[in-house]
CSV table of C-alpha atoms in Angstrom, one decimal:
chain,number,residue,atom,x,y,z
A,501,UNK,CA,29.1,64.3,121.7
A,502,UNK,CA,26.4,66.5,120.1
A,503,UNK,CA,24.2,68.5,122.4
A,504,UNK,CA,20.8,66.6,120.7
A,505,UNK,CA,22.0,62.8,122.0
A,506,UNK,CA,19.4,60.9,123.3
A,507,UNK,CA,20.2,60.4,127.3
A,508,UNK,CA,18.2,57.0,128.1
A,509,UNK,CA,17.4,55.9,131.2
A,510,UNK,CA,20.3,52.2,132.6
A,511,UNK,CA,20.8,50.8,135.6
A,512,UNK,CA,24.3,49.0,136.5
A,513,UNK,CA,24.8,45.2,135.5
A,514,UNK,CA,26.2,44.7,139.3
A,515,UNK,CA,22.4,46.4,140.5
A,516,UNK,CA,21.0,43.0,138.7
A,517,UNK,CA,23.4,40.4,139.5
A,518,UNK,CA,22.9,41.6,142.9
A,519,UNK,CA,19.2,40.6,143.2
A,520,UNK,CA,20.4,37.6,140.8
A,521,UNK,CA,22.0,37.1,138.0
A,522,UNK,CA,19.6,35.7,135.0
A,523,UNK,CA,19.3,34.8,131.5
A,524,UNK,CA,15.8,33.8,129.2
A,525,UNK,CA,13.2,35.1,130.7
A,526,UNK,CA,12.3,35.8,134.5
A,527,UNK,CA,8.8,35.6,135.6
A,528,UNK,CA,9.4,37.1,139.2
A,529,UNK,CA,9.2,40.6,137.9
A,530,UNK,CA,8.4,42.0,141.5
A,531,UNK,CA,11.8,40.8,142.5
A,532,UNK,CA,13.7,42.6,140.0
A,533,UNK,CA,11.9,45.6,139.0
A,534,UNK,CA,11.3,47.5,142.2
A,535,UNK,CA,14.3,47.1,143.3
A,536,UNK,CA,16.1,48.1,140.4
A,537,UNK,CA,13.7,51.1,140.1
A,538,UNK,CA,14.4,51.9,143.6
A,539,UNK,CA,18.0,51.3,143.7
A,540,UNK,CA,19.5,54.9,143.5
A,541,UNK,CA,21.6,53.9,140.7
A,542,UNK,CA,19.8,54.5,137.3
A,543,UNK,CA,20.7,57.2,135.9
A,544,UNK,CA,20.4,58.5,131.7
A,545,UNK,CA,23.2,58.4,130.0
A,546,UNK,CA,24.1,59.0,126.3
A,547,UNK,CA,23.3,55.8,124.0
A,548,UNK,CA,25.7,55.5,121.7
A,549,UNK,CA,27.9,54.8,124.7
A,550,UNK,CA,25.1,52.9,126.1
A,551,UNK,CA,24.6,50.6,122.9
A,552,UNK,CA,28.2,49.4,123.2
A,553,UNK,CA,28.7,49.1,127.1
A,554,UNK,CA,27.6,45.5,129.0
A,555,UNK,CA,28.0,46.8,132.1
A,556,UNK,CA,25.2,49.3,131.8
A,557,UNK,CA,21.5,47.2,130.7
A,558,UNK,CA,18.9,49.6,129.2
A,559,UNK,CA,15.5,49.4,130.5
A,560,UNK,CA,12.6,49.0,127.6
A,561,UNK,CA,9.2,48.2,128.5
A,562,UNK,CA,8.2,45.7,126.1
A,563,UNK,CA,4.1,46.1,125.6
A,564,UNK,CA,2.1,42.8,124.4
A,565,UNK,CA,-1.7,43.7,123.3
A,566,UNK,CA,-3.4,40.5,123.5
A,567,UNK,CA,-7.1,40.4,122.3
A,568,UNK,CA,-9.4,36.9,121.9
A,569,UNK,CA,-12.0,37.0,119.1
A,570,UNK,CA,-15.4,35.8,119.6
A,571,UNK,CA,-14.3,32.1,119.2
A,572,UNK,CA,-12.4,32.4,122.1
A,573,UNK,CA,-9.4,32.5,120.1
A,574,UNK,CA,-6.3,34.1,121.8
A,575,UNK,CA,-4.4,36.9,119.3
A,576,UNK,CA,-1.1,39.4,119.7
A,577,UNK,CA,-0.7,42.3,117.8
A,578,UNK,CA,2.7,41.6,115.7
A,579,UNK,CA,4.1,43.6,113.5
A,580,UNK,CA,7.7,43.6,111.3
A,581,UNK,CA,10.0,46.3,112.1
A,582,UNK,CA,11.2,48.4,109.3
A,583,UNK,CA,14.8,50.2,109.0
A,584,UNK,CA,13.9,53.9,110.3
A,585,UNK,CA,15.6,55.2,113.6
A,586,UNK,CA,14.8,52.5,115.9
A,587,UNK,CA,17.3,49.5,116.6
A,588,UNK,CA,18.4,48.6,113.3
A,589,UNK,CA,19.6,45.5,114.4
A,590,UNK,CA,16.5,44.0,114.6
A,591,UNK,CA,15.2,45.6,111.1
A,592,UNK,CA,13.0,43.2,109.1
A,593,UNK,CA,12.4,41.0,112.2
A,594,UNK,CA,8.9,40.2,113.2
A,595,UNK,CA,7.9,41.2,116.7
A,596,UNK,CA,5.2,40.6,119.5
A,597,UNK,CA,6.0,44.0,121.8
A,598,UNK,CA,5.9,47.6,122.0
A,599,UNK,CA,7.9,49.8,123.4
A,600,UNK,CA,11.3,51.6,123.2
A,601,UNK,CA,13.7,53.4,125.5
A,602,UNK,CA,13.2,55.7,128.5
A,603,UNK,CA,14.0,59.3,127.9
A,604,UNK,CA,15.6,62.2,130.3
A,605,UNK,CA,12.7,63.9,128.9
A,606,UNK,CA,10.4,61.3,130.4
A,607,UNK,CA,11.4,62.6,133.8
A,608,UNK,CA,10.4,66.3,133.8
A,609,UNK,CA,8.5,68.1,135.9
A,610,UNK,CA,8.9,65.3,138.6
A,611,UNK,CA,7.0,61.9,136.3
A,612,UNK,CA,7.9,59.0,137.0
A,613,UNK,CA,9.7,58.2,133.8
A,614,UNK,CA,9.7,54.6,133.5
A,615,UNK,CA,6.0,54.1,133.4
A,616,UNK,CA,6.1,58.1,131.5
A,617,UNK,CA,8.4,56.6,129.0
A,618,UNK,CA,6.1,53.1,128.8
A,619,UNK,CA,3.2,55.2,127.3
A,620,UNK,CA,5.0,57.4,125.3
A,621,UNK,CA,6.4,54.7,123.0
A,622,UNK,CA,3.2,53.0,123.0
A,623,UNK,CA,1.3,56.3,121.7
A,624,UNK,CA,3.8,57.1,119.7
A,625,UNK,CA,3.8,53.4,117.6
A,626,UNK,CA,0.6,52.7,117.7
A,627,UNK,CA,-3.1,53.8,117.9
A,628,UNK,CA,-4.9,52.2,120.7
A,629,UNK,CA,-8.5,53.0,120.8
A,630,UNK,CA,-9.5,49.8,123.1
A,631,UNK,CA,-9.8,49.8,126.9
A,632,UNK,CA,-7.9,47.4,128.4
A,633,UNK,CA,-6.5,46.0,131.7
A,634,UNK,CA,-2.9,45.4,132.7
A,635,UNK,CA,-0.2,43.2,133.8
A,636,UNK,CA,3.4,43.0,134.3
A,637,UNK,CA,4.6,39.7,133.3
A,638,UNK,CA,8.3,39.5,133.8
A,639,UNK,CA,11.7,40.1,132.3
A,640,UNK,CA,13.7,39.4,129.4
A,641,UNK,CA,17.7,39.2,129.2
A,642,UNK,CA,19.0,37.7,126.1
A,643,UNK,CA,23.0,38.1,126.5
A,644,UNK,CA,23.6,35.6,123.0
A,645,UNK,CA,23.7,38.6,120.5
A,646,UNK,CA,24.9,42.3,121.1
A,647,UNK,CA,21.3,43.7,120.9
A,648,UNK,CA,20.7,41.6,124.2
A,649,UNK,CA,23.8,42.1,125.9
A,650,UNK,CA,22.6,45.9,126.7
A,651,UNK,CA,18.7,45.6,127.1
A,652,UNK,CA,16.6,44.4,130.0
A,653,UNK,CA,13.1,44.4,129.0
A,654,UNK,CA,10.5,44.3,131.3
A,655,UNK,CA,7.2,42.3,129.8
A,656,UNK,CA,3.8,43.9,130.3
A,657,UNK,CA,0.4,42.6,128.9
A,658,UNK,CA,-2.4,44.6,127.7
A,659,UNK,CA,-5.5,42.5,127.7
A,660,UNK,CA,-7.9,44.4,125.0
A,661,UNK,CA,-11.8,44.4,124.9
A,662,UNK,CA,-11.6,45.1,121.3
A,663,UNK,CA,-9.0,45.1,118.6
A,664,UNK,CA,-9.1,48.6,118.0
A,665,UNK,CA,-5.0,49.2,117.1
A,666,UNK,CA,-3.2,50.1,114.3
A,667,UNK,CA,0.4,51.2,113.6
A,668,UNK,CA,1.1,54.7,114.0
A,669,UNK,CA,4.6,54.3,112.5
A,670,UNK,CA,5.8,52.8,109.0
A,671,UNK,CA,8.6,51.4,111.2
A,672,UNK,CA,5.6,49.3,112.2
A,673,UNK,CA,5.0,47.5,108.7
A,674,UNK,CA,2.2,44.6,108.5
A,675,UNK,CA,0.7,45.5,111.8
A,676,UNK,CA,-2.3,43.5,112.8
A,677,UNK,CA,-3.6,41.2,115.1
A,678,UNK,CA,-2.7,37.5,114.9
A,679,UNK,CA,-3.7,33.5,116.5
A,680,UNK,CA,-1.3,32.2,119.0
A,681,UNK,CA,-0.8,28.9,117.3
A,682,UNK,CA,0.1,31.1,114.2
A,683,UNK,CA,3.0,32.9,115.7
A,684,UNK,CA,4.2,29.5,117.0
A,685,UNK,CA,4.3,28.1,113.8
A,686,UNK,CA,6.4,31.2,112.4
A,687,UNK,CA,8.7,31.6,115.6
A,688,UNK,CA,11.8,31.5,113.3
A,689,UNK,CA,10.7,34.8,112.0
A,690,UNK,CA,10.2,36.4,115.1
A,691,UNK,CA,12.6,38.4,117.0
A,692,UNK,CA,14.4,36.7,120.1
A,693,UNK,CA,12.6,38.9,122.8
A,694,UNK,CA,9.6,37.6,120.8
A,695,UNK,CA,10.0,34.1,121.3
A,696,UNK,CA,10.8,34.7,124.5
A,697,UNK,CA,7.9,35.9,125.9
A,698,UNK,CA,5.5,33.7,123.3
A,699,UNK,CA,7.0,30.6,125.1
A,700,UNK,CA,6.8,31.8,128.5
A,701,UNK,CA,3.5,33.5,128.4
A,702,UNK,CA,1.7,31.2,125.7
A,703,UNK,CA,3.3,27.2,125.7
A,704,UNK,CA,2.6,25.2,123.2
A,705,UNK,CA,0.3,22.8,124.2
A,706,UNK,CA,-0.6,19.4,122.3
């Protein structure tokens, strides 16, 4: 194992199914994520094991930036994700969130690394020059493909006065900002932790 591998930051399946076991997405993040942040049991470990081992789930923080235009018109930034060094499992897939892995580094000098980690990735994929306010909506556990099988993402919003963002990253291709009823229409296209949270946060209504 080379001396360079990314450690990043899992917590034991059996330290979920304790709390409960879940699949989709669960909106009682409070139940879940303080506990599991408090358990005693997450540790960083090296992810190429990590990628290819159930029993472990790694936590990503998975950042929504919701802005409404003047009409009063609700809007996500989405982007497509390109190849790069990111998952490339999910290359060419449309997406609704931002956000990436916790790193060992994200714990130095005594951070806390989760929420560390959290706006890390988000500097580092995008530039944010909006203020904003924000939430933590829930979690995300997709076990029907092997990309899901090892994630647990936790959902946070970031409700924008402005649509001041753009992607820092070509990994980040055809970034911009677009209408709710839009994204519904093209949910095919977008990635499953996408259409997760789109359904759960922002149902279709008719």
């Amino acid at each position: 194992m080379p001396e360079t591998e990314e450690h990043i930051l899992v917590v034991p399946e059996t330290v979920i199914h304790e709390i409960g076991a879940f699949e989709g997405f669960q909106p009682n993040v409070d139940r879940y994520l303080s506990p599991i942040l408090s358990s005693g049991e997450l540790s960083f470990e090296p992810r190429s094991q990590m990628e290819t081992d159930p029993s472990f789930k790694q936590l990503i923080p998975y950042v929504l930036l919701q802005w409404t235009n003047d009409a009063g018109e609700v809007n996500l930034f989405a982007y497509t994700r390109g190849g790069g060094s990111g998952e490339s499992r999910l290359h060419a897939k449309r997406s609704i969130g931002i956000g990436g892995h916790i790193s060992r580094e994200d714990a130095a000098d005594g951070a806390d690394p989760y929420s560390t980690g959290m706006h890390r990735e988000l500097e580092e994929e995008v530039q944010l020059s909006s203020s904003y306010t924000e939430t933590r909506e829930g979690l995300i556990y997709d076990p029907s493909n092997e990309v899901g099988q090892v994630h647990l993402g936790v959902v946070h919003r970031f409700i924008l006065e402005s649509p001041d963002v753009s992607s820092n990253e070509a990994d980040l291709a055809e970034g911009g900002f677009v209408g709710i009823d839009e994204l519904h229409r093209d949910i095919e296209r977008l990635e499953t932790w996408s259409q997760l949270a789109l359904q759960a946060l922002f149902p279709q209504t008719r």
